[in-house]
XYZ file of C-alpha atoms in Angstrom:
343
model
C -1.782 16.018 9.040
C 1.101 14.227 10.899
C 4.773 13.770 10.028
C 7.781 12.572 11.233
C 11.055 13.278 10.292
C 14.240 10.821 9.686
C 17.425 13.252 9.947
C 20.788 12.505 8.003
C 22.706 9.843 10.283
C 25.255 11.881 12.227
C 29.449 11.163 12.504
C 28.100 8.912 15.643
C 25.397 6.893 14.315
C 27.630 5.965 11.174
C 30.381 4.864 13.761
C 28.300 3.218 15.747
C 26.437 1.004 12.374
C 30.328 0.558 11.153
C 30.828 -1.241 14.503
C 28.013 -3.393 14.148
C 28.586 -4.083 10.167
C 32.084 -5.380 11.317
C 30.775 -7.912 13.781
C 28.735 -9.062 11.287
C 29.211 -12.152 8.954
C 31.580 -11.319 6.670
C 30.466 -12.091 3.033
C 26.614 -10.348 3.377
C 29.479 -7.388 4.709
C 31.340 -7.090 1.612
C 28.010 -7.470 -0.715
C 26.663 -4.921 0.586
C 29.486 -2.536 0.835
C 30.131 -3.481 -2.999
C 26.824 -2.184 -3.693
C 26.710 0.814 -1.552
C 29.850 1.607 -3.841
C 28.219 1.698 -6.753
C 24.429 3.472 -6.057
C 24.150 6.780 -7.309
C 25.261 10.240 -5.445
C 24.535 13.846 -5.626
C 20.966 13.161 -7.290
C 19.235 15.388 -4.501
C 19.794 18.727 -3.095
C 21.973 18.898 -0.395
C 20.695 20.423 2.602
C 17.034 20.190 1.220
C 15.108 17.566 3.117
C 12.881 14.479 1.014
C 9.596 14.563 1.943
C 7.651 10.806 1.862
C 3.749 11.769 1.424
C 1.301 9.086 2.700
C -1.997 9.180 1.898
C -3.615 7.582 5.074
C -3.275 8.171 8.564
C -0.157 7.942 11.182
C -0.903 4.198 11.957
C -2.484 2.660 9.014
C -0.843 -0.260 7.407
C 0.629 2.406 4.266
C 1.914 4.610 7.468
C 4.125 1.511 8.632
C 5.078 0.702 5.272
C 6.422 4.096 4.135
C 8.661 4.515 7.837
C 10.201 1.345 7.149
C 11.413 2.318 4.149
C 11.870 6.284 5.027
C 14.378 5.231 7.849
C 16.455 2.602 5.370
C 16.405 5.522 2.677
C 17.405 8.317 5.088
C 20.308 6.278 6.113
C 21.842 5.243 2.736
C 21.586 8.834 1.391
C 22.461 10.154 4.532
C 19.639 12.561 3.670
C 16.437 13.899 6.064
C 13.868 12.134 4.881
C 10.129 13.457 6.436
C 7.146 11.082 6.327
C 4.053 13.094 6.115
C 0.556 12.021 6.316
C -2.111 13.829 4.174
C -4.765 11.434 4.935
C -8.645 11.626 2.884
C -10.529 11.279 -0.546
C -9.495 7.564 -0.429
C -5.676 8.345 -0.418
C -6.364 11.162 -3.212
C -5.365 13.986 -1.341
C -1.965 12.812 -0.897
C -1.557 11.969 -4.082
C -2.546 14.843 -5.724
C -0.376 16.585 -3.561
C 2.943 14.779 -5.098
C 1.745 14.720 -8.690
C 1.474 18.841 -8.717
C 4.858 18.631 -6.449
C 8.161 20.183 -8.026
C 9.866 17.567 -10.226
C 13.440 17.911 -8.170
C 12.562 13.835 -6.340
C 12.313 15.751 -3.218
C 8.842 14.532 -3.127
C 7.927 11.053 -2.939
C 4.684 8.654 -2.602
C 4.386 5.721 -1.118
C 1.765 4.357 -3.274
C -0.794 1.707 -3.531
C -3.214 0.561 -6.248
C -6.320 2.133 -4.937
C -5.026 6.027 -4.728
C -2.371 5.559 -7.463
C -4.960 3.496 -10.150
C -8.612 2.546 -8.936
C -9.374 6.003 -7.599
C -8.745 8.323 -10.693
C -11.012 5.453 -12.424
C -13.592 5.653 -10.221
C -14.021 9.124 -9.331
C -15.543 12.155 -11.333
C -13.313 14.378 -12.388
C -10.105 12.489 -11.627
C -8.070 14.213 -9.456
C -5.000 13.240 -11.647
C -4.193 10.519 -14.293
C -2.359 6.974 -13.307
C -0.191 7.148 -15.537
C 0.898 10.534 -16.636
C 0.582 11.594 -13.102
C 3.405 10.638 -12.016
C 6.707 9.311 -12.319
C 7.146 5.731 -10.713
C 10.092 4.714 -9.087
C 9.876 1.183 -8.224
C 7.811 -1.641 -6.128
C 8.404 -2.195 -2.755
C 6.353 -5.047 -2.552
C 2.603 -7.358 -2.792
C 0.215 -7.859 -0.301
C -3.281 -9.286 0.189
C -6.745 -8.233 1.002
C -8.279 -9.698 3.642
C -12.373 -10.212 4.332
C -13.225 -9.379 7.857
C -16.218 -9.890 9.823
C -16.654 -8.794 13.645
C -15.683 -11.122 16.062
C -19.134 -12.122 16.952
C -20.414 -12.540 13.507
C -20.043 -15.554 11.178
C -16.939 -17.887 11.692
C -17.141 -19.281 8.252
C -17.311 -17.818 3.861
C -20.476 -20.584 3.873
C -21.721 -19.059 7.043
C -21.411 -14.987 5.922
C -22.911 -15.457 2.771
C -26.028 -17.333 3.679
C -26.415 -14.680 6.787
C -25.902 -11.576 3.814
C -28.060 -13.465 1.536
C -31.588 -14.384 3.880
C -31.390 -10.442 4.459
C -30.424 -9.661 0.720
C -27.737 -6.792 1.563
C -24.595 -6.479 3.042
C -22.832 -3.651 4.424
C -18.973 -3.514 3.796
C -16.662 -0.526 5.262
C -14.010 1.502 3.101
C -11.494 3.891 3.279
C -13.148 5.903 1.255
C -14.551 6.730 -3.044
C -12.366 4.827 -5.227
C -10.576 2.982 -2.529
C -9.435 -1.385 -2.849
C -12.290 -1.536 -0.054
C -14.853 0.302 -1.908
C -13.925 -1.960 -5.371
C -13.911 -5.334 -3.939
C -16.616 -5.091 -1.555
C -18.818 -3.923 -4.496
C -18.067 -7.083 -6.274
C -18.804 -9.000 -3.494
C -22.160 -7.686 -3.436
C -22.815 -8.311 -6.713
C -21.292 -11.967 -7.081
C -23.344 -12.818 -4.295
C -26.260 -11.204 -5.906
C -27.340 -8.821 -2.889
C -27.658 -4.852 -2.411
C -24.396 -3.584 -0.978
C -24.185 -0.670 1.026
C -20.760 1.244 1.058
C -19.671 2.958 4.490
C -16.720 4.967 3.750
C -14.537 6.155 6.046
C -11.407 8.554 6.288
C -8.921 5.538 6.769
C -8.645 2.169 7.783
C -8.310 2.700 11.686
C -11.391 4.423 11.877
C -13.155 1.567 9.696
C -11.985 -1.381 11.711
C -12.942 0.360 15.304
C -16.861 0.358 13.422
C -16.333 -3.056 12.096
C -15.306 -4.449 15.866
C -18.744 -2.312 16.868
C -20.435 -4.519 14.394
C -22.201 -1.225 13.104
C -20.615 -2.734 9.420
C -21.048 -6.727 8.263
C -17.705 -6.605 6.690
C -14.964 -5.302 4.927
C -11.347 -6.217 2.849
C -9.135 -4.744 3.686
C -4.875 -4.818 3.351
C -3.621 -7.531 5.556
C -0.844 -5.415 7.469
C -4.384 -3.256 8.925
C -5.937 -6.236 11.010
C -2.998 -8.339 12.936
C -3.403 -6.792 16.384
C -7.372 -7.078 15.569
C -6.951 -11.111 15.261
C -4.753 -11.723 17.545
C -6.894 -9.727 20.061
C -9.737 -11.652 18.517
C -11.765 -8.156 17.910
C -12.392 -9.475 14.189
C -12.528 -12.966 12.615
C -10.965 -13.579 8.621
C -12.908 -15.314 6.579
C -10.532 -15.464 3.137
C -8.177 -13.561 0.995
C -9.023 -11.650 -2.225
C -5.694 -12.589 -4.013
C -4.842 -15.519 -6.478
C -3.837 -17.905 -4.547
C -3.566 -18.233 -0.757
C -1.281 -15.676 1.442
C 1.566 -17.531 2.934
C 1.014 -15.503 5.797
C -2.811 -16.773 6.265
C -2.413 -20.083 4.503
C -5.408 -21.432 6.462
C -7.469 -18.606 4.977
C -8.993 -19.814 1.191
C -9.333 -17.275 -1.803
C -12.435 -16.043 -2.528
C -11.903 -17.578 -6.270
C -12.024 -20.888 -4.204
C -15.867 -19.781 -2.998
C -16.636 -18.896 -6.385
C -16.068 -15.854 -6.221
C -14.095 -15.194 -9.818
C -14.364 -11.438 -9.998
C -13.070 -10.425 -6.411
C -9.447 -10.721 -6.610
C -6.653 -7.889 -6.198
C -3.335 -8.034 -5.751
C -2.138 -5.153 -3.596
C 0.262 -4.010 -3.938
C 3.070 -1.028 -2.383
C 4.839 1.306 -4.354
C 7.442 4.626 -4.685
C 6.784 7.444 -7.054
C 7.749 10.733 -7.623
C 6.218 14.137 -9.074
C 5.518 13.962 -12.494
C 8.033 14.485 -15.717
C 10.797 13.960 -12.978
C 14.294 13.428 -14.651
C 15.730 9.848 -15.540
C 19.268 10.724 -12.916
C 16.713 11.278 -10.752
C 14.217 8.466 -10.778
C 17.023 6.267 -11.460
C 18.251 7.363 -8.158
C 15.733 6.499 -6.358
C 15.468 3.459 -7.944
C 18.506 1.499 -7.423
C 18.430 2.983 -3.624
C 15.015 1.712 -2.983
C 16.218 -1.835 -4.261
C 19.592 -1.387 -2.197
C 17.074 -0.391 0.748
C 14.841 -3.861 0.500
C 17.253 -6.311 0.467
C 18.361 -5.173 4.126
C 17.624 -7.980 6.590
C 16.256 -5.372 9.053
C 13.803 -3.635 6.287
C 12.732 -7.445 5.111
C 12.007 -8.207 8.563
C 10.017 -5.012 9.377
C 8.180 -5.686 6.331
C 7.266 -9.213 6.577
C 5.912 -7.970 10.090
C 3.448 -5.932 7.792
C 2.511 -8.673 5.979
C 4.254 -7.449 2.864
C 5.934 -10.109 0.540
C 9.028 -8.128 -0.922
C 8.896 -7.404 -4.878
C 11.424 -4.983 -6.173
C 10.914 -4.186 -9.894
C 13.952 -4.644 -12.167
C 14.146 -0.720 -13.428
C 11.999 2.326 -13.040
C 10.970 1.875 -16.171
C 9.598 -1.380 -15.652
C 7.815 -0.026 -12.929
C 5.522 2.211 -15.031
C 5.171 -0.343 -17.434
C 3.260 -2.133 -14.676
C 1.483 0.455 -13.681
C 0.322 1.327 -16.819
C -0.816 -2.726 -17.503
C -2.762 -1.907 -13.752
C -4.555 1.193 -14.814
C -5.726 -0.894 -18.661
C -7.208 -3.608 -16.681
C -8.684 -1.908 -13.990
C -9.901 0.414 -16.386
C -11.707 -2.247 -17.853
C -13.798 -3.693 -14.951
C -14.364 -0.343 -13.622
C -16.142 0.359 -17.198
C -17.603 -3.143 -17.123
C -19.686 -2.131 -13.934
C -20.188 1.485 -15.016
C -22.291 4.082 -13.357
C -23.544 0.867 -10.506
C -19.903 1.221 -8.955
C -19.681 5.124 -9.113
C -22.489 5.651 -7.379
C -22.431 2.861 -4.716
């Protein structure tokens, strides 16, 4: 377990982010000081730090995710805000962790859709429920999953599947039971008609360093995990497992393209609180989190993560979603039944 802590801004940092807001251009200025007027106070404890749990491991793609955001947060509440990793069981561990958590919004998640929704589906007993579990606060934003292959191994989709095919299996890497990797590579063993075997590991870091071994054929994973892996040419990507192409790897095709109809998901990143949490509360959060992502600075750090910014319109909304994610994931986890469990 790792964390790292974002202290309230002191007299000198705000002085010193007053002088820079003034050199800035003048109308973005004034927005945003209109809006910093009107975003909730005094939800939170004073003196009580906000701790932001992540359920993977100092350095994952989640990890970089949840300190963007921690640091934009701590700033506009002028609140500590710690970002602690509880890393294992597929992102489970940290989850349950918030979900049992007091229900003051001192505790936070930065969520995805394979701890917060595919997880709890897949596993037996669930370690929570996706929807009652907690209480969501909003979306931070979308981003795809990316197939992988070491960089030695096959350059093209038409090249990887004939390879997995002559030998009638494929082994695909995971961050674990219940996890986005675990789902999708699944269905790409059985689209493609061949045994899959599931490697699962404690997070993605530890996954990729096997994949660049080649001691696994493959594995999707989020695309924020794998830049410094392409650029270093360690791993080659073969396609995306989203609707349409990612406009940050537009030469990469969909696996819907390939034929591929079943092995789509739209990640996704998200903010949630303890369960039963009050509405002041979750509101809160809320409209700060939406204040906090349309910052220039947080857009940029999160583009750099290869996350396309979504903001949901209310809290509310938010678990309206999320409750639409956990009915139709529910149904193609039944669909495959006892196969997927067990793989």
């Amino acid at each position: 377990m790792s964390t790292h802590a974002f202290p309230a801004p002191s007299r000198r940092q705000w002085l010193q982010w007053s002088v820079a807001g003034a050199v800035a251009a003048a109308s973005p200025l004034l927005a945003r000081q209109s809006q910093a007027a009107t975003l909730p106070a005094n939800f939170l404890n004073a003196g009580k730090p906000v701790t932001l749990v992540v359920g993977g491991p100092a350095g994952g793609a989640t990890d970089g995710v949840a300190r963007v955001v921690a640091q934009e947060l701590s700033k506009s509440l002028a609140h500590e805000i710690v970002v602690e990793n509880k890393a294992g069981a597929s992102g489970t561990i940290g989850s349950k962790f918030v979900s049992q958590a007091r229900n003051d919004g001192h505790t936070l998640l930065l969520g995805q859709i394979a701890p917060n929704v595919l997880a709890p589906l897949m596993q037996n007993p669930r370690p929570y429920d996706p929807v009652s579990g907690f209480t969501p606060i909003g979306q931070i934003g979308n981003t795809a999953s990316v197939l992988v292959v070491p960089a030695g191994g096959p350059r093209t989709l038409k090249e990887a599947f004939a390879q997995w095919k002559r030998k009638g299996s494929l082994s695909y890497a995971s961050t674990g039971q219940g996890s986005g990797a675990h789902l999708l590579g699944h269905l790409l063993a059985n689209e493609l008609g061949v045994q899959g075997l599931h490697v699962p590991y404690r997070g993605s870091p530890f996954a990729l360093q096997d994949l660049v071994g080649g001691r696994v054929d493959c594995m999707l994973v989020t695309a924020g995990a794998i830049g410094s892996y392409i650029d270093a040419k360690k791993l080659q990507a073969l396609a995306v497992a989203s609707q349409s192409r990612s406009r940050f790897y537009p030469s990469l095709p969909t696996l819907r393209e390939s034929g591929l109809q079943s092995v789509v998901n739209e990640g996704w990143f998200g903010l949630f609180t303890s369960a039963q949490t009050p509405a002041p509360i979750a509101h809160g959060w809320h409209a700060h989190l939406n204040a906090a992502l349309q910052s220039p600075t947080v857009v940029k750090q999160l583009e750099s993560l290869v996350v396309d910014i979504a903001p949901s319109a209310s809290y509310s909304a938010y678990a309206s979603f999320i409750r639409h994610e956990t009915e139709h994931w529910g149904r193609v986890v039944g669909q495959m039944g006892d196969s997927l469990r067990s793989a």
